Amino acid sequence: MIYKLQSNRVRRTYLGGKRIEKFTNVTDEKPLEALLSEDWTASVTKAFHGVVEIEGEGLGRTEDGRLVKDIVGDELKILVKLLDSAERLVIQAHPTVPFAKAHCNCDFGKTECWYFLDCGEDACVYLGFKKGVTRKDWEEVFESQDIPKMLSMLHCLKVKTGDFIFVDGGVPHAIGADCFMIELQEPSDLVVVSERVTPSGRVLPEKKLHMGLGYEKMYEVYDYTGYDEDELRQRFCPAPKDLGNGAWEILGEDLTDKFRMVRLEGNAKIAPGKRFTVAIVTEGEGKFCGVPVVKGDRMLVEEEVVTTEGGDDFKVILCI
């Protein structure tokens, strides 16, 4: 069964979203100041803002209006997003599963990964501490809010269209401006933030900084492992693997047990091994499990074997 999905724009703290509209050919009618810089695809996760919440915000729906969570129950243990950054995101980190279970009353952390669909010429991301950074250093720079110094403690990696980066729980990071991506993650909205004010001047509520846990617990979320750049790239920037039958594994079980990502090209075939998966057509047009699809289509998939039919320019990202 293939369920095509509605647009599901979600408020964030950073500017962006225009490339989501271009990619999906869906213009959101909400005002620009709503900061609708993400689209949560097939989401069973509610959004957290640290302030007033909108009932049900974040939960995805099929084209016929059904809530995704009513279809999948508890069998979809991922969250897939389209994310478009018109400015740098704040420096942040996400809990691991053990921390989330112990302190957040949640069975999921927020390990994530990024597949870049379109990048500006100067696009970059900040990822992982450099060698020698300690928790004491991080506490001091948080108190001073010396943002250039904060950024200097992280590695800055240039990114381009087609790149992929994995981000384990606890690893500090910040997506730079001018990045449009698919983000695959655990199904939570748990985050701690190092900057009190966003790059475009929005003051963040205290609860958004530390998830309501207080600053002492906030510092415990960060993984203070230090890397040189070669170590960082080896750990978090895997090369795709040819699985045959037109399928390329972008992220596999050698890096995480949380989820997988596969790119299908042209005439492809794969058995996902999960009852429900999520698919996004990133290039061209063709058939997905016999259903006609075009670039920008997003689908909840309930199929034992997934197939694509199309030319060499037809590409689909499958999130498993």
Short mmCIF file of C-alpha atoms in Angstrom, two decimals:
data_model
loop_
_atom_site.label_atom_id
_atom_site.label_comp_id
_atom_site.label_asym_id
_atom_site.label_seq_id
_atom_site.Cartn_x
_atom_site.Cartn_y
_atom_site.Cartn_z
CA MET A 1 0.00 0.00 0.00
CA ILE A 2 1.29 3.46 -0.94
CA TYR A 3 -0.09 6.50 0.90
CA LYS A 4 0.80 9.87 -0.60
CA LEU A 5 1.24 12.54 2.04
CA GLN A 6 0.05 16.08 2.64
CA SER A 7 2.38 19.00 3.21
CA ASN A 8 3.12 19.23 6.95
CA ARG A 9 5.00 22.45 7.65
CA VAL A 10 6.23 22.94 11.19
CA ARG A 11 7.40 26.11 13.01
CA ARG A 12 11.06 26.29 13.95
CA THR A 13 13.32 29.03 15.31
CA TYR A 14 15.17 29.73 12.05
CA LEU A 15 14.30 31.28 8.69
CA GLY A 16 13.80 29.08 5.63
CA GLY A 17 11.30 27.00 3.71
CA LYS A 18 11.20 28.52 0.21
CA ARG A 19 12.99 25.55 -1.34
CA ILE A 20 10.49 23.20 0.30
CA GLU A 21 7.72 25.01 -1.59
CA LYS A 22 9.67 24.80 -4.85
CA PHE A 23 10.51 21.11 -4.33
CA THR A 24 6.98 20.01 -3.40
CA ASN A 25 5.13 22.58 -5.54
CA VAL A 26 3.00 23.36 -2.48
CA THR A 27 2.83 26.93 -1.12
CA ASP A 28 1.93 27.19 2.56
CA GLU A 29 -0.64 29.91 3.19
CA LYS A 30 0.56 30.64 6.74
CA PRO A 31 2.43 33.93 7.26
CA LEU A 32 6.20 34.07 6.76
CA GLU A 33 6.78 34.99 10.39
CA ALA A 34 5.60 31.49 11.35
CA LEU A 35 9.13 30.29 10.37
CA LEU A 36 7.90 27.23 8.50
CA SER A 37 11.37 26.00 7.58
CA GLU A 38 10.64 22.27 7.88
CA ASP A 39 8.15 19.76 6.48
CA TRP A 40 7.69 16.69 8.70
CA THR A 41 7.01 13.79 6.36
CA ALA A 42 4.90 10.86 7.65
CA SER A 43 5.43 12.20 11.17
CA VAL A 44 4.07 10.53 14.29
CA THR A 45 5.97 13.07 16.43
CA LYS A 46 4.61 16.24 18.05
CA ALA A 47 6.69 19.43 17.82
CA PHE A 48 8.19 21.03 20.94
CA HIS A 49 8.87 24.76 21.13
CA GLY A 50 9.44 25.50 24.79
CA VAL A 51 6.53 27.97 24.71
CA VAL A 52 2.87 27.73 23.65
CA GLU A 53 2.30 24.55 21.65
CA ILE A 54 -0.27 24.10 18.87
CA GLU A 55 -2.41 21.03 19.42
CA GLY A 56 -1.22 18.22 17.17
CA GLU A 57 1.49 20.28 15.46
CA GLY A 58 4.00 17.97 13.81
CA LEU A 59 1.66 15.03 13.20
CA GLY A 60 1.51 14.04 9.52
CA ARG A 61 -1.52 13.19 7.40
CA THR A 62 -2.13 11.28 4.20
CA GLU A 63 -3.65 13.01 1.16
CA ASP A 64 -7.10 11.77 2.18
CA GLY A 65 -6.75 13.37 5.63
CA ARG A 66 -5.94 10.40 7.85
CA LEU A 67 -3.37 10.82 10.60
CA VAL A 68 -0.28 8.76 9.88
CA LYS A 69 -0.17 7.59 13.50
CA ASP A 70 -3.62 6.03 13.07
CA ILE A 71 -2.26 3.92 10.20
CA VAL A 72 1.12 2.87 11.61
CA GLY A 73 0.37 2.60 15.33
CA ASP A 74 3.76 2.21 17.03
CA GLU A 75 5.48 0.58 14.05
CA LEU A 76 7.09 3.68 12.47
CA LYS A 77 10.09 4.50 14.63
CA ILE A 78 11.57 7.28 12.49
CA LEU A 79 10.90 10.91 11.65
CA VAL A 80 11.67 12.18 8.14
CA LYS A 81 11.91 15.89 7.38
CA LEU A 82 12.54 18.29 4.55
CA LEU A 83 14.66 21.08 6.03
CA ASP A 84 15.57 24.36 4.31
CA SER A 85 17.89 26.78 6.11
CA ALA A 86 17.97 30.42 5.03
CA GLU A 87 20.20 31.15 8.04
CA ARG A 88 22.55 29.14 10.24
CA LEU A 89 20.76 27.09 12.88
CA VAL A 90 21.80 27.51 16.51
CA ILE A 91 24.43 25.18 17.95
CA GLN A 92 22.69 22.24 19.55
CA ALA A 93 22.86 18.60 20.59
CA HIS A 94 20.32 15.82 21.04
CA PRO A 95 20.02 13.19 23.77
CA THR A 96 21.02 9.57 23.37
CA VAL A 97 18.43 6.88 24.10
CA PRO A 98 19.77 6.20 27.64
CA PHE A 99 19.63 9.91 28.53
CA ALA A 100 16.14 10.31 27.04
CA LYS A 101 14.83 7.31 28.98
CA ALA A 102 16.42 8.47 32.23
CA HIS A 103 15.55 12.18 32.08
CA CYS A 104 12.98 12.91 29.34
CA ASN A 105 10.38 10.17 29.81
CA CYS A 106 10.98 9.15 26.20
CA ASP A 107 12.04 5.86 24.63
CA PHE A 108 13.85 7.67 21.80
CA GLY A 109 16.84 9.94 21.65
CA LYS A 110 17.51 12.00 18.53
CA THR A 111 20.29 10.46 16.49
CA GLU A 112 19.89 11.92 12.98
CA CYS A 113 21.41 12.15 9.52
CA TRP A 114 21.37 14.58 6.61
CA TYR A 115 21.14 13.95 2.85
CA PHE A 116 21.77 17.22 1.01
CA LEU A 117 19.41 17.91 -1.91
CA ASP A 118 20.62 21.43 -2.75
CA CYS A 119 23.43 23.53 -1.30
CA GLY A 120 24.62 27.07 -1.88
CA GLU A 121 28.17 27.76 -2.94
CA ASP A 122 29.28 28.57 0.63
CA ALA A 123 27.12 25.98 2.42
CA CYS A 124 28.65 24.31 5.46
CA VAL A 125 27.79 22.53 8.69
CA TYR A 126 29.42 22.59 12.11
CA LEU A 127 29.94 19.15 13.63
CA GLY A 128 31.73 17.62 16.62
CA PHE A 129 34.18 19.08 19.08
CA LYS A 130 37.78 19.63 18.13
CA LYS A 131 40.40 17.87 20.23
CA GLY A 132 41.02 19.42 23.63
CA VAL A 133 37.56 20.92 24.24
CA THR A 134 36.30 20.05 27.73
CA ARG A 135 32.96 20.37 29.48
CA LYS A 136 34.44 23.23 31.54
CA ASP A 137 35.38 25.04 28.31
CA TRP A 138 31.85 24.57 26.99
CA GLU A 139 30.24 25.80 30.22
CA GLU A 140 32.41 28.92 30.16
CA VAL A 141 31.65 29.77 26.53
CA PHE A 142 27.92 29.20 27.12
CA GLU A 143 27.98 31.62 30.05
CA SER A 144 29.85 34.26 28.01
CA GLN A 145 27.76 33.63 24.86
CA ASP A 146 30.88 34.19 22.75
CA ILE A 147 29.37 32.69 19.59
CA PRO A 148 32.47 33.00 17.35
CA LYS A 149 34.46 31.13 20.02
CA MET A 150 31.69 28.50 20.28
CA LEU A 151 31.80 27.92 16.54
CA SER A 152 35.61 27.73 16.60
CA MET A 153 35.37 24.77 19.00
CA LEU A 154 33.50 22.76 16.32
CA HIS A 155 34.66 21.48 12.95
CA CYS A 156 33.30 23.43 9.97
CA LEU A 157 32.67 21.14 6.98
CA LYS A 158 31.84 22.42 3.52
CA VAL A 159 28.88 20.55 2.00
CA LYS A 160 27.50 20.19 -1.52
CA THR A 161 24.49 18.61 -3.22
CA GLY A 162 24.55 14.83 -2.81
CA ASP A 163 26.64 14.80 0.38
CA PHE A 164 25.60 12.80 3.45
CA ILE A 165 26.41 13.27 7.14
CA PHE A 166 25.48 11.11 10.13
CA VAL A 167 25.01 12.79 13.54
CA ASP A 168 25.02 10.54 16.60
CA GLY A 169 23.20 11.44 19.80
CA GLY A 170 25.15 13.94 21.90
CA VAL A 171 27.33 15.24 19.07
CA PRO A 172 27.21 19.08 18.93
CA HIS A 173 26.26 20.52 15.55
CA ALA A 174 24.76 23.42 13.64
CA ILE A 175 23.44 23.32 10.08
CA GLY A 176 24.69 26.32 8.11
CA ALA A 177 22.69 28.66 5.91
CA ASP A 178 21.66 27.72 2.36
CA CYS A 179 21.23 23.98 2.96
CA PHE A 180 18.21 22.01 1.70
CA MET A 181 18.12 18.42 2.88
CA ILE A 182 16.28 15.30 3.87
CA GLU A 183 16.77 14.72 7.59
CA LEU A 184 16.15 11.20 8.90
CA GLN A 185 16.09 10.84 12.68
CA GLU A 186 14.64 9.10 15.69
CA PRO A 187 11.00 10.18 16.29
CA SER A 188 11.50 12.85 18.95
CA ASP A 189 11.90 16.64 19.13
CA LEU A 190 14.42 16.61 21.99
CA VAL A 191 17.18 19.22 21.80
CA VAL A 192 19.43 21.37 23.97
CA VAL A 193 20.66 24.66 22.56
CA SER A 194 23.88 26.59 23.23
CA GLU A 195 22.83 30.01 21.93
CA ARG A 196 20.33 32.24 23.71
CA VAL A 197 19.65 34.24 20.55
CA THR A 198 19.37 32.93 16.99
CA PRO A 199 21.60 34.39 14.24
CA SER A 200 18.66 36.51 13.00
CA GLY A 201 17.95 37.85 16.50
CA ARG A 202 15.19 35.68 17.99
CA VAL A 203 15.53 35.28 21.76
CA LEU A 204 14.92 31.66 22.75
CA PRO A 205 12.93 30.74 25.88
CA GLU A 206 14.87 29.16 28.74
CA LYS A 207 12.96 25.91 28.39
CA LYS A 208 14.07 25.65 24.75
CA LEU A 209 17.71 25.84 25.84
CA HIS A 210 17.63 22.96 28.36
CA MET A 211 14.32 21.12 27.67
CA GLY A 212 13.08 22.10 31.13
CA LEU A 213 15.78 19.96 32.79
CA GLY A 214 17.99 22.81 34.01
CA TYR A 215 21.46 23.83 32.89
CA GLU A 216 23.38 21.15 34.80
CA LYS A 217 21.53 18.39 32.94
CA MET A 218 21.86 20.33 29.68
CA TYR A 219 25.65 20.03 29.80
CA GLU A 220 25.32 16.25 30.27
CA VAL A 221 23.67 15.89 26.86
CA TYR A 222 26.84 16.89 24.96
CA ASP A 223 29.38 14.29 23.84
CA TYR A 224 32.77 15.87 24.57
CA THR A 225 34.73 13.44 22.39
CA GLY A 226 37.31 15.39 20.37
CA TYR A 227 38.14 14.63 16.74
CA ASP A 228 40.58 15.80 14.14
CA GLU A 229 38.91 16.38 10.76
CA ASP A 230 40.00 13.07 9.21
CA GLU A 231 38.64 11.15 12.21
CA LEU A 232 35.41 13.12 12.05
CA ARG A 233 34.87 12.41 8.35
CA GLN A 234 35.67 8.74 8.80
CA ARG A 235 33.16 8.49 11.65
CA PHE A 236 30.28 10.55 10.25
CA CYS A 237 30.62 10.81 6.44
CA PRO A 238 30.26 7.29 4.97
CA ALA A 239 30.44 6.61 1.23
CA PRO A 240 27.37 4.99 -0.43
CA LYS A 241 27.44 1.23 -0.96
CA ASP A 242 26.13 -0.46 -4.12
CA LEU A 243 23.52 -3.04 -3.08
CA GLY A 244 22.74 -4.05 -6.67
CA ASN A 245 19.37 -3.86 -8.41
CA GLY A 246 19.61 -0.06 -8.61
CA ALA A 247 19.84 0.40 -4.82
CA TRP A 248 22.57 2.33 -2.98
CA GLU A 249 22.87 2.17 0.80
CA ILE A 250 23.52 5.70 2.08
CA LEU A 251 23.37 4.74 5.76
CA GLY A 252 23.54 1.20 7.09
CA GLU A 253 23.68 -0.85 10.26
CA ASP A 254 27.45 -0.46 10.48
CA LEU A 255 26.87 3.09 11.78
CA THR A 256 23.57 2.85 13.69
CA ASP A 257 20.81 0.45 14.65
CA LYS A 258 18.24 3.28 14.63
CA PHE A 259 17.42 3.50 10.90
CA ARG A 260 18.69 3.02 7.34
CA MET A 261 18.66 5.20 4.23
CA VAL A 262 18.73 3.83 0.67
CA ARG A 263 18.74 5.63 -2.69
CA LEU A 264 16.84 3.93 -5.53
CA GLU A 265 17.79 4.84 -9.09
CA GLY A 266 15.95 4.08 -12.36
CA ASN A 267 14.61 0.53 -12.30
CA ALA A 268 15.34 -0.64 -8.77
CA LYS A 269 14.19 -3.23 -6.26
CA ILE A 270 14.73 -3.77 -2.53
CA ALA A 271 13.09 -5.54 0.41
CA PRO A 272 13.13 -2.98 3.28
CA GLY A 273 12.63 -5.52 6.07
CA LYS A 274 10.22 -3.20 7.93
CA ARG A 275 6.44 -3.04 7.63
CA PHE A 276 6.42 0.75 7.15
CA THR A 277 8.97 2.98 5.44
CA VAL A 278 8.99 6.54 4.07
CA ALA A 279 9.93 7.54 0.51
CA ILE A 280 10.70 10.90 -1.14
CA VAL A 281 11.11 11.34 -4.89
CA THR A 282 14.18 13.57 -5.25
CA GLU A 283 14.64 13.58 -9.04
CA GLY A 284 12.65 12.86 -12.20
CA GLU A 285 9.42 10.92 -12.50
CA GLY A 286 8.40 7.29 -12.87
CA LYS A 287 6.54 4.62 -10.96
CA PHE A 288 7.01 3.70 -7.33
CA CYS A 289 5.54 0.27 -6.55
CA GLY A 290 3.44 0.77 -9.67
CA VAL A 291 2.14 4.21 -8.60
CA PRO A 292 2.99 7.21 -10.85
CA VAL A 293 5.11 9.73 -8.93
CA VAL A 294 7.07 12.92 -9.63
CA LYS A 295 9.84 14.90 -7.94
CA GLY A 296 8.68 16.18 -4.56
CA ASP A 297 6.17 13.40 -3.86
CA ARG A 298 6.37 12.01 -0.32
CA MET A 299 4.91 8.65 0.61
CA LEU A 300 4.24 6.35 3.52
CA VAL A 301 5.02 2.86 2.24
CA GLU A 302 3.57 -0.46 3.40
CA GLU A 303 5.19 -2.97 1.02
CA GLU A 304 7.39 -6.04 1.56
CA VAL A 305 9.26 -5.34 -1.68
CA VAL A 306 9.78 -1.81 -3.03
CA THR A 307 10.29 -1.21 -6.76
CA THR A 308 10.91 1.79 -8.97
CA GLU A 309 10.46 2.07 -12.73
CA GLY A 310 11.93 4.99 -14.65
CA GLY A 311 14.89 6.49 -16.44
CA ASP A 312 18.38 7.09 -15.10
CA ASP A 313 17.28 10.50 -13.76
CA PHE A 314 14.56 8.95 -11.56
CA LYS A 315 15.74 8.85 -7.94
CA VAL A 316 13.94 8.05 -4.70
CA ILE A 317 15.26 8.20 -1.12
CA LEU A 318 13.86 5.40 1.03
CA CYS A 319 13.98 5.87 4.81
CA ILE A 320 13.76 2.58 6.70
#
